[in-house]
Short mmCIF file of C-alpha atoms in Angstrom, two decimals:
data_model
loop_
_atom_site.label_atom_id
_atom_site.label_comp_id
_atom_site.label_asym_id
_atom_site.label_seq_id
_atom_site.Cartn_x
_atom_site.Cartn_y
_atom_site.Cartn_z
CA UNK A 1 73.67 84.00 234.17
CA UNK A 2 73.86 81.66 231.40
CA UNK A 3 71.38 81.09 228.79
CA UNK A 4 70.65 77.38 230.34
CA UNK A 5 69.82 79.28 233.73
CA UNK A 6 67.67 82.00 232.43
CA UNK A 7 65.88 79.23 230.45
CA UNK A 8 65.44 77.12 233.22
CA UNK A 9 64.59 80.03 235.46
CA UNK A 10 61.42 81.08 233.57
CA UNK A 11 60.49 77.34 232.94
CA UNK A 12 60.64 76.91 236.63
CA UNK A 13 58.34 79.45 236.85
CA UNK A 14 55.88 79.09 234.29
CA UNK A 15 56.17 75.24 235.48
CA UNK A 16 54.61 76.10 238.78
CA UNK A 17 51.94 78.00 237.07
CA UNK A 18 51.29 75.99 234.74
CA UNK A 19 51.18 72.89 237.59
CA UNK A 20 48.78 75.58 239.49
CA UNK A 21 46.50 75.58 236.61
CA UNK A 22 46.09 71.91 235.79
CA UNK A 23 45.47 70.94 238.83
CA UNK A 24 43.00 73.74 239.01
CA UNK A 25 41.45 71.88 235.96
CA UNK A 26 41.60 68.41 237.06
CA UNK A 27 38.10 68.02 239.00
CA UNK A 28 36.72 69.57 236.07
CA UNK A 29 38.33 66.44 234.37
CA UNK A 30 37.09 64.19 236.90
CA UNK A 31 33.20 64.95 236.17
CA UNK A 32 31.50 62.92 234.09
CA UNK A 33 28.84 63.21 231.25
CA UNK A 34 30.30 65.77 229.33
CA UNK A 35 28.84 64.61 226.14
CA UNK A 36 30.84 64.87 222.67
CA UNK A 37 33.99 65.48 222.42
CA UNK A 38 34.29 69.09 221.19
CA UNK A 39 36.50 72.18 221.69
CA UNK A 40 39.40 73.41 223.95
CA UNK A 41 37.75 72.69 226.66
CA UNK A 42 37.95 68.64 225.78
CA UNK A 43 41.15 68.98 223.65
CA UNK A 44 42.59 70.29 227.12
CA UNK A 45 40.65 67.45 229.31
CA UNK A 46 42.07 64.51 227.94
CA UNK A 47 45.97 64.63 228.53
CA UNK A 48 44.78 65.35 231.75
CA UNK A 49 41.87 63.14 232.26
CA UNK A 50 44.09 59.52 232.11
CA UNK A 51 47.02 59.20 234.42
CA UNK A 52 48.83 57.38 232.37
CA UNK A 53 49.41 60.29 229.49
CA UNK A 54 49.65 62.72 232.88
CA UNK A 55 52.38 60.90 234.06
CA UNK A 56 54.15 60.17 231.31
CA UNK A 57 54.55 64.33 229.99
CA UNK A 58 55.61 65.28 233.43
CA UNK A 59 58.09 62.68 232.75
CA UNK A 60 59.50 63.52 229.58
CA UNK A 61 59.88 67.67 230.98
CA UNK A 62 61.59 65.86 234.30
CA UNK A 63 64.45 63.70 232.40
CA UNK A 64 64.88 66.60 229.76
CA UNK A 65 65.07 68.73 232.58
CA UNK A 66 67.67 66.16 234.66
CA UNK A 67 69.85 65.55 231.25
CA UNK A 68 70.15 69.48 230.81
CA UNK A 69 70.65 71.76 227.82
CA UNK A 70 70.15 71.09 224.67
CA UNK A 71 67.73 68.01 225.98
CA UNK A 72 65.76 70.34 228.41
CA UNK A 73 63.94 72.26 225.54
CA UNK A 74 64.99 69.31 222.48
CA UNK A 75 62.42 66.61 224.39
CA UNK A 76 59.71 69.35 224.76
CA UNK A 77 59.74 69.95 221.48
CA UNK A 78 60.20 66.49 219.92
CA UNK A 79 57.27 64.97 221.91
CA UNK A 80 54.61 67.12 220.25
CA UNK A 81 55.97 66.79 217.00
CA UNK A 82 56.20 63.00 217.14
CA UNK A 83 52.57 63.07 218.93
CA UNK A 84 51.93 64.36 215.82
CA UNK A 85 53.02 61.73 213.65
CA UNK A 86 51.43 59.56 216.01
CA UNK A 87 47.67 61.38 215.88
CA UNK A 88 47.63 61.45 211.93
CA UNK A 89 48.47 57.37 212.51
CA UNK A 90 45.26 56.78 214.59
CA UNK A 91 43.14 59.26 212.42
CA UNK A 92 44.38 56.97 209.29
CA UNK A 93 43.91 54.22 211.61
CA UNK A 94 46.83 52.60 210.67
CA UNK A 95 47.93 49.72 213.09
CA UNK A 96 50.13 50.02 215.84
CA UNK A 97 51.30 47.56 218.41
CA UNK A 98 49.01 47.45 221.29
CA UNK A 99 48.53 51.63 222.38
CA UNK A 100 47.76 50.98 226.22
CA UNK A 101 51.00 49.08 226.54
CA UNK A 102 52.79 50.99 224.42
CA UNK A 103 51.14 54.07 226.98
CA UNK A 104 51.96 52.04 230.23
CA UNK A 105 55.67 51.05 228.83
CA UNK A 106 56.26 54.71 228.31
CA UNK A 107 55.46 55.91 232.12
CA UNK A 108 57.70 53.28 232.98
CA UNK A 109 60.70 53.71 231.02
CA UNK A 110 60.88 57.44 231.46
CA UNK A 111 60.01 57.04 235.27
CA UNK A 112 62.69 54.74 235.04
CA UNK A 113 64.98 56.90 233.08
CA UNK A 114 65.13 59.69 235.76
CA UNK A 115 64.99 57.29 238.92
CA UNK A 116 68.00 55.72 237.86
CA UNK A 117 69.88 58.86 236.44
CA UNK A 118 70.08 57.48 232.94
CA UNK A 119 71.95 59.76 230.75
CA UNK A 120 71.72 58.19 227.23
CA UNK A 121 73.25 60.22 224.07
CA UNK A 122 70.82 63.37 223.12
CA UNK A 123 69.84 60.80 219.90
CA UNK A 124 69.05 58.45 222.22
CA UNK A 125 67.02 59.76 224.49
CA UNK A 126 65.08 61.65 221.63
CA UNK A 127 64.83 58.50 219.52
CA UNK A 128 63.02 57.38 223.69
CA UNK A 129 60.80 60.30 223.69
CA UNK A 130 59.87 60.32 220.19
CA UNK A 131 59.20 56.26 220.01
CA UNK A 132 56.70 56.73 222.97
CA UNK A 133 54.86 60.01 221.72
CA UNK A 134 53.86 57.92 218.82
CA UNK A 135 51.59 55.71 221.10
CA UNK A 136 50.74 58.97 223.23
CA UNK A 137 49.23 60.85 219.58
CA UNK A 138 47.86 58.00 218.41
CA UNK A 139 45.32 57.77 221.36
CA UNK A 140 44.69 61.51 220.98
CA UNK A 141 44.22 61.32 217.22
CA UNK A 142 41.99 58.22 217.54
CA UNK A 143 39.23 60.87 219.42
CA UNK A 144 40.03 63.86 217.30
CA UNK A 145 38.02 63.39 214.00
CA UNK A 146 34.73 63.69 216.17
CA UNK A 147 35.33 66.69 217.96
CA UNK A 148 33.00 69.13 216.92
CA UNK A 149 35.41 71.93 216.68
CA UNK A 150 38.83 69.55 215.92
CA UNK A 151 41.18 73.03 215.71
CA UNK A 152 40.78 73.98 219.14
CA UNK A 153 40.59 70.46 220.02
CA UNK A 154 43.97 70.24 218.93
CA UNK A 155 45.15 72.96 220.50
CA UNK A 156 43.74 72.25 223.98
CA UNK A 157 45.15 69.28 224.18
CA UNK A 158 48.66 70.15 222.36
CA UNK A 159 48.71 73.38 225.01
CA UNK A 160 47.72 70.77 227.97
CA UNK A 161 50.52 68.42 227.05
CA UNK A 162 53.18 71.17 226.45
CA UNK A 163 52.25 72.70 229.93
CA UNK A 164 52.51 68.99 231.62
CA UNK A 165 56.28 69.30 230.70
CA UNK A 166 56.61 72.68 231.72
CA UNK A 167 55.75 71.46 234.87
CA UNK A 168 58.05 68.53 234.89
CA UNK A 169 60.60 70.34 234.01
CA UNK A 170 59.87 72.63 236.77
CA UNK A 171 60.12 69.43 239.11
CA UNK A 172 63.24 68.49 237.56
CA UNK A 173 65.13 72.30 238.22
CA UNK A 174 64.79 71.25 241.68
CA UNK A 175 67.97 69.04 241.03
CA UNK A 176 69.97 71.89 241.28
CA UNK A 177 68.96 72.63 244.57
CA UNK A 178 70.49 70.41 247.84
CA UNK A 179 68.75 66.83 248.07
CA UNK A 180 67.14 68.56 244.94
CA UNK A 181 68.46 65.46 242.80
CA UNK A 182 67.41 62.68 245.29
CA UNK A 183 63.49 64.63 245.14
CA UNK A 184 63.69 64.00 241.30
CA UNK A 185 64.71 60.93 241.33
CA UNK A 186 62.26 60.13 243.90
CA UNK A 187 59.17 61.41 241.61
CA UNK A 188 60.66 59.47 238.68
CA UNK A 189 60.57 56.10 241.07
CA UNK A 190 56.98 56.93 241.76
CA UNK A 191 56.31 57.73 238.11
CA UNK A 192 57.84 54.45 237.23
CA UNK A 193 55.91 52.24 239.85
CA UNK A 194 52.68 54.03 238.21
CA UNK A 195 53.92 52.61 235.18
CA UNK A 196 54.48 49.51 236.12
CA UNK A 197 51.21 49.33 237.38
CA UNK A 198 49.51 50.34 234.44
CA UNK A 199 51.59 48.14 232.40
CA UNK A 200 50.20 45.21 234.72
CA UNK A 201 46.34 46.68 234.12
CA UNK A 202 47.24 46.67 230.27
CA UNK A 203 48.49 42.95 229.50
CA UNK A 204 45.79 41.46 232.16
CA UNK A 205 43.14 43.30 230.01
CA UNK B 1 30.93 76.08 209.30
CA UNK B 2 34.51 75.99 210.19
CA UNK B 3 35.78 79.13 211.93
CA UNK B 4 38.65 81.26 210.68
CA UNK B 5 39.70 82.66 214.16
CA UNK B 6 41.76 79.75 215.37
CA UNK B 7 44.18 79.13 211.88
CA UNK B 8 44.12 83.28 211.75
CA UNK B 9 45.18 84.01 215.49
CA UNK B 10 47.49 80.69 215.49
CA UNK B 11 49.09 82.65 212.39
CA UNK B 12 49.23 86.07 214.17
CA UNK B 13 50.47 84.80 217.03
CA UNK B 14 53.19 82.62 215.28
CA UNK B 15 54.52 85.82 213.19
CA UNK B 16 54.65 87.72 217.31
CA UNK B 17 57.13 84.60 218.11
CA UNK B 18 59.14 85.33 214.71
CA UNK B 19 58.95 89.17 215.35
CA UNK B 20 60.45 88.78 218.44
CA UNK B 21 63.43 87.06 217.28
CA UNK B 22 63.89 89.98 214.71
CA UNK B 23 65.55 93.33 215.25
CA UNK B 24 63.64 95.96 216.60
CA UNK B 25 63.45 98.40 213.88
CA UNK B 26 62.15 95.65 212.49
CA UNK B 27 58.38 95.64 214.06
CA UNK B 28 56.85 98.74 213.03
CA UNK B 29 57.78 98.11 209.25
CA UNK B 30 55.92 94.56 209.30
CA UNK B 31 52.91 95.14 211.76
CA UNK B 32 52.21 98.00 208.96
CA UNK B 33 52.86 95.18 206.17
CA UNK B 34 50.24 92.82 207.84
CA UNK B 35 47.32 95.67 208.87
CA UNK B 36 48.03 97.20 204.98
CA UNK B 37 47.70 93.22 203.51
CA UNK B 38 45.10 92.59 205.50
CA UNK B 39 43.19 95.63 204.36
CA UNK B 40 44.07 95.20 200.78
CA UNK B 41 42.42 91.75 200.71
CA UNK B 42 39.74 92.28 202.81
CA UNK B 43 37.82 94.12 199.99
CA UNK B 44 38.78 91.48 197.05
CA UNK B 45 36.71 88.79 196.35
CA UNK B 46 37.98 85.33 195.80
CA UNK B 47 35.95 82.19 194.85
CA UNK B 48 34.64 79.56 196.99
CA UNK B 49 36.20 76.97 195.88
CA UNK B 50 39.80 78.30 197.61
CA UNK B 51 38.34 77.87 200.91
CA UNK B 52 40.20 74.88 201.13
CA UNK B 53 43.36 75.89 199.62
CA UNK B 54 43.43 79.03 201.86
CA UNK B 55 43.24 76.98 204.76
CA UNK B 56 45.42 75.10 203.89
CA UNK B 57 47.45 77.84 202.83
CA UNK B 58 47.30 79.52 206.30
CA UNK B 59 47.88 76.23 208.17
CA UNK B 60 51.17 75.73 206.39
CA UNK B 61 51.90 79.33 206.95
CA UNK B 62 51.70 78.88 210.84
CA UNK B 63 54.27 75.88 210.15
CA UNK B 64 56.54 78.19 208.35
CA UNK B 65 56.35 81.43 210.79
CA UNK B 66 56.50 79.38 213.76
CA UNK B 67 59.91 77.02 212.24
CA UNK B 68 61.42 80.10 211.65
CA UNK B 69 61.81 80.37 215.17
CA UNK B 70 62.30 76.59 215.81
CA UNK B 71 65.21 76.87 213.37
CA UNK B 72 67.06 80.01 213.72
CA UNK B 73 68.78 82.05 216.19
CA UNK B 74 67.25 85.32 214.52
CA UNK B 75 65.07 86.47 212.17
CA UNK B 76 65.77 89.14 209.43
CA UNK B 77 64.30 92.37 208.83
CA UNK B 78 63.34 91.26 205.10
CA UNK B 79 62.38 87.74 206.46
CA UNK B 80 59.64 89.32 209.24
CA UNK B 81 58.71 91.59 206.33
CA UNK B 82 58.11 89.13 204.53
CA UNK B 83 56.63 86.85 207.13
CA UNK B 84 54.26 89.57 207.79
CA UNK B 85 52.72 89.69 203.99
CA UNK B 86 52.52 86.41 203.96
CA UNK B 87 50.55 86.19 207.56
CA UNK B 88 48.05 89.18 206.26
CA UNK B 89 47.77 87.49 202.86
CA UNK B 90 46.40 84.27 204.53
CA UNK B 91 44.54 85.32 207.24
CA UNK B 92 42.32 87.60 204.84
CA UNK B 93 41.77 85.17 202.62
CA UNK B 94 40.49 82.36 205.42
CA UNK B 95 38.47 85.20 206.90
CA UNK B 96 36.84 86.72 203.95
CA UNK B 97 36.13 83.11 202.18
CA UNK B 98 34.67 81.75 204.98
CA UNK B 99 32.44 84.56 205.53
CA UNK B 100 33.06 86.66 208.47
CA UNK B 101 35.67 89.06 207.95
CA UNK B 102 35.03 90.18 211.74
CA UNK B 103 36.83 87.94 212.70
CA UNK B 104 40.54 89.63 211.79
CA UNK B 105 39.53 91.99 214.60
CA UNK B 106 39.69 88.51 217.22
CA UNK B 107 42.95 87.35 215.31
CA UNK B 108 44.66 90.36 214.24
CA UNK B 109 45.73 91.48 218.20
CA UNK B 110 47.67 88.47 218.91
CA UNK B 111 50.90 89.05 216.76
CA UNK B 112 50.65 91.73 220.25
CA UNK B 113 52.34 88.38 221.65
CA UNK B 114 55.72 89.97 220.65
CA UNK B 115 56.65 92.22 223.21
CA UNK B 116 56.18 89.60 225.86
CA UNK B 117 57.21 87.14 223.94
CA UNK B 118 60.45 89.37 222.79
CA UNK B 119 60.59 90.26 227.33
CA UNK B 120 60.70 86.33 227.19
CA UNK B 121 63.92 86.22 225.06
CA UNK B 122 65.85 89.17 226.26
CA UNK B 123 65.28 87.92 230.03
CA UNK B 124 65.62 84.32 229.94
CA UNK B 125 66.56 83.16 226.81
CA UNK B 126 64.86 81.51 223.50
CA UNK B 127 64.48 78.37 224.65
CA UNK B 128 60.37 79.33 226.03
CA UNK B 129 59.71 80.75 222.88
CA UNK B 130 61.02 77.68 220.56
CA UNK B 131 58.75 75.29 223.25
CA UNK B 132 55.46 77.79 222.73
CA UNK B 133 56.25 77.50 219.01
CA UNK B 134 56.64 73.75 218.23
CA UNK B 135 53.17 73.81 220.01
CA UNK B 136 51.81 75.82 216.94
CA UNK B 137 53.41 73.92 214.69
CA UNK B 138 52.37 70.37 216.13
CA UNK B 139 48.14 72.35 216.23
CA UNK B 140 48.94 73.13 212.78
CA UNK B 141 50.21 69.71 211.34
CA UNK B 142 47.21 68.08 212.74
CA UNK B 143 45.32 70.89 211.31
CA UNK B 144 46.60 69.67 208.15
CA UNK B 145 46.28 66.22 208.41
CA UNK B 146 42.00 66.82 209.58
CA UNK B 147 41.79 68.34 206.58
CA UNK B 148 43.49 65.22 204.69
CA UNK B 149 41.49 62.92 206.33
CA UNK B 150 39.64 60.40 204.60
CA UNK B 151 36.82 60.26 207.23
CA UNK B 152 33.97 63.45 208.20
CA UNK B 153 35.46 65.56 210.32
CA UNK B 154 33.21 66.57 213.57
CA UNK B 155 32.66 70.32 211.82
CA UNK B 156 31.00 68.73 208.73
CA UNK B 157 27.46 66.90 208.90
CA UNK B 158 27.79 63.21 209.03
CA UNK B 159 25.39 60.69 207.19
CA UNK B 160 22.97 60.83 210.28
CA UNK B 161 22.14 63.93 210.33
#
């Protein structure tokens, strides 16, 4: 077995689990009046609480997972680094372009990127990734100076977004199977048609 | 008050990931370097004014531990060793200065993370651990930057209250 299988093999895995779990977690997301911001709890909540940043993780794990090795783990672990860069920008509040487009544009590239099999050079497709995680971190970062406990805040939400990929990139290990690759390509359509949507709901607002 | 679990157990849990990526022999030698640091420090008394610094310290310390993984293949018997001191040096000195020193006992167990995390590598590769590990670097970089931040954090009382 070769280190790109056993990786892939545990991801798969730990993707399903970790799929299990969020959506475990989402009605909890889906009930209002919460109050402050504050904690794990909340840091975990919001990746998961807008559809756009939902969509757009599972996307990132899918493509990384549909490009292969080194991408498969590289995108993972570029997108919370540039989310990063992205959350110190909105706790700074320097300006970006518009963040809701920049959100909705990034569900519908990366949608796009795995419905049409785009396989761009591994500093392409990071340059992609890391472009859009700005806009993704800046959000975050924008809500993370009033959390009441920002540590854990962090770390909810950086666990919640690092399990979203997980469990695209459990999605995307399907390709391997038969009609495994038309499935993936399938959820990236559907990811991308999101996007376009929200994209639509951003510039009319 | 800001609480010294979360940087401590990030840091604990960061120096499992690097153990785990070191040799075997390697793990008694620097779990013993971290419990005998961390009891060292716990009975000197530093000034108040490094609570800052020592958070700061420890934050940048989670950076370093979990990189070390990010960035190499393996880790070194000297270089856990010394990751090890350094963990126990900084976790004491968040714990004790910011008044509960209790709370090594909540932090201390997760370098434990090792031997699953080290079942992780053997069985299917590094790549999990590297993911799990950018995590703690990307909690710790904003960790950082809070503390920067020109504006009251949420754990600090704001001009309305």
């Amino acid at each position: 077995m070769t280190l790109r299988e056993k990786g892939t093999g545990f991801l798969h895995l730990a993707g399903w689990t970790a799929a299990a779990l969020l959506a475990a977690a989402l009605p909890a997301a889906a009930h209002p009046g919460h109050g402050s911001m504050s904690g794990f709890a909340a840091g975990v909540q919001h990746p998961l609480s807008g559809m756009d940043h939902l969509l757009a993780m599972i996307a990132v794990g899918l493509w990384g997972a549909f490009l292969g090795r080194p991408l498969i783990y590289v995108l993972p672990v570029v997108f919370p680094t540039m989310m990063v860069v992205g959350a110190v920008l909105g706790m700074f509040a320097v300006p970006l372009p518009p963040v809701q487009i920049g959100i909705a544009l990034s569900v519908l590239m990366l949608g796009s990127c795995v419905a049409l099999a785009i396989s761009p050079p591994i500093w392409a497709a990071c340059l992609v990734v890391a472009l859009f995680a700005i806009f993704h971190g800046d959000a975050h970062g924008k809500e993370l100076p009033s959390a009441a406990d920002p540590v854990s805040y962090s770390a909810g939400f950086v666990l919640a977004t690092g399990l979203l990929h997980v469990s695209g990139i459990a999605l995307g290990s399907l390709t391997a199977r038969p009609i495994g690759a038309i499935t993936t390509r399938s959820f990236g359509g559907l990811i991308a048609i999101g996007g376009a949507w929200f994209l639509f709901r951003a510039i009319r607002t | 008050m800001r609480g010294a679990i979360a940087p401590s157990a990030l840091l604990c849990a960061a120096l499992g990931l690097a153990l785990a990526f070191a040799p075997r022999n390697a793990w008694a030698p620097s779990v013993l370097a971290l419990l005998s640091t961390v009891a060292a420090l716990t009975f000197v008394a530093m000034p108040r004014a490094w609570l800052e610094g020592a958070f700061l310290g420890c934050w940048i310390s989670v950076i370093t531990t979990a990189g070390s993984v990010q960035l190499f293949a393996k880790v070194t018997s000297r270089a856990a060793l010394i990751l090890a001191i350094n963990a126990g040096a900084w976790s004491s000195a968040v714990t004790g200065l910011s008044g509960s020193s209790l709370d090594l006992l909540k932090a201390l167990p997760w370098v434990l993370i090792l031997w699953p995390a080290s079942w992780v590598a053997r069985r299917h590769g590094q790549i999990p651990i590297k993911v799990v590990s950018s995590w703690l670097t990307a909690v710790a970089a904003l960790s950082i930057a809070l503390q920067l931040l020109p504006v009251t954090p949420g754990y600090l009382p704001d001009h309305m209250e």
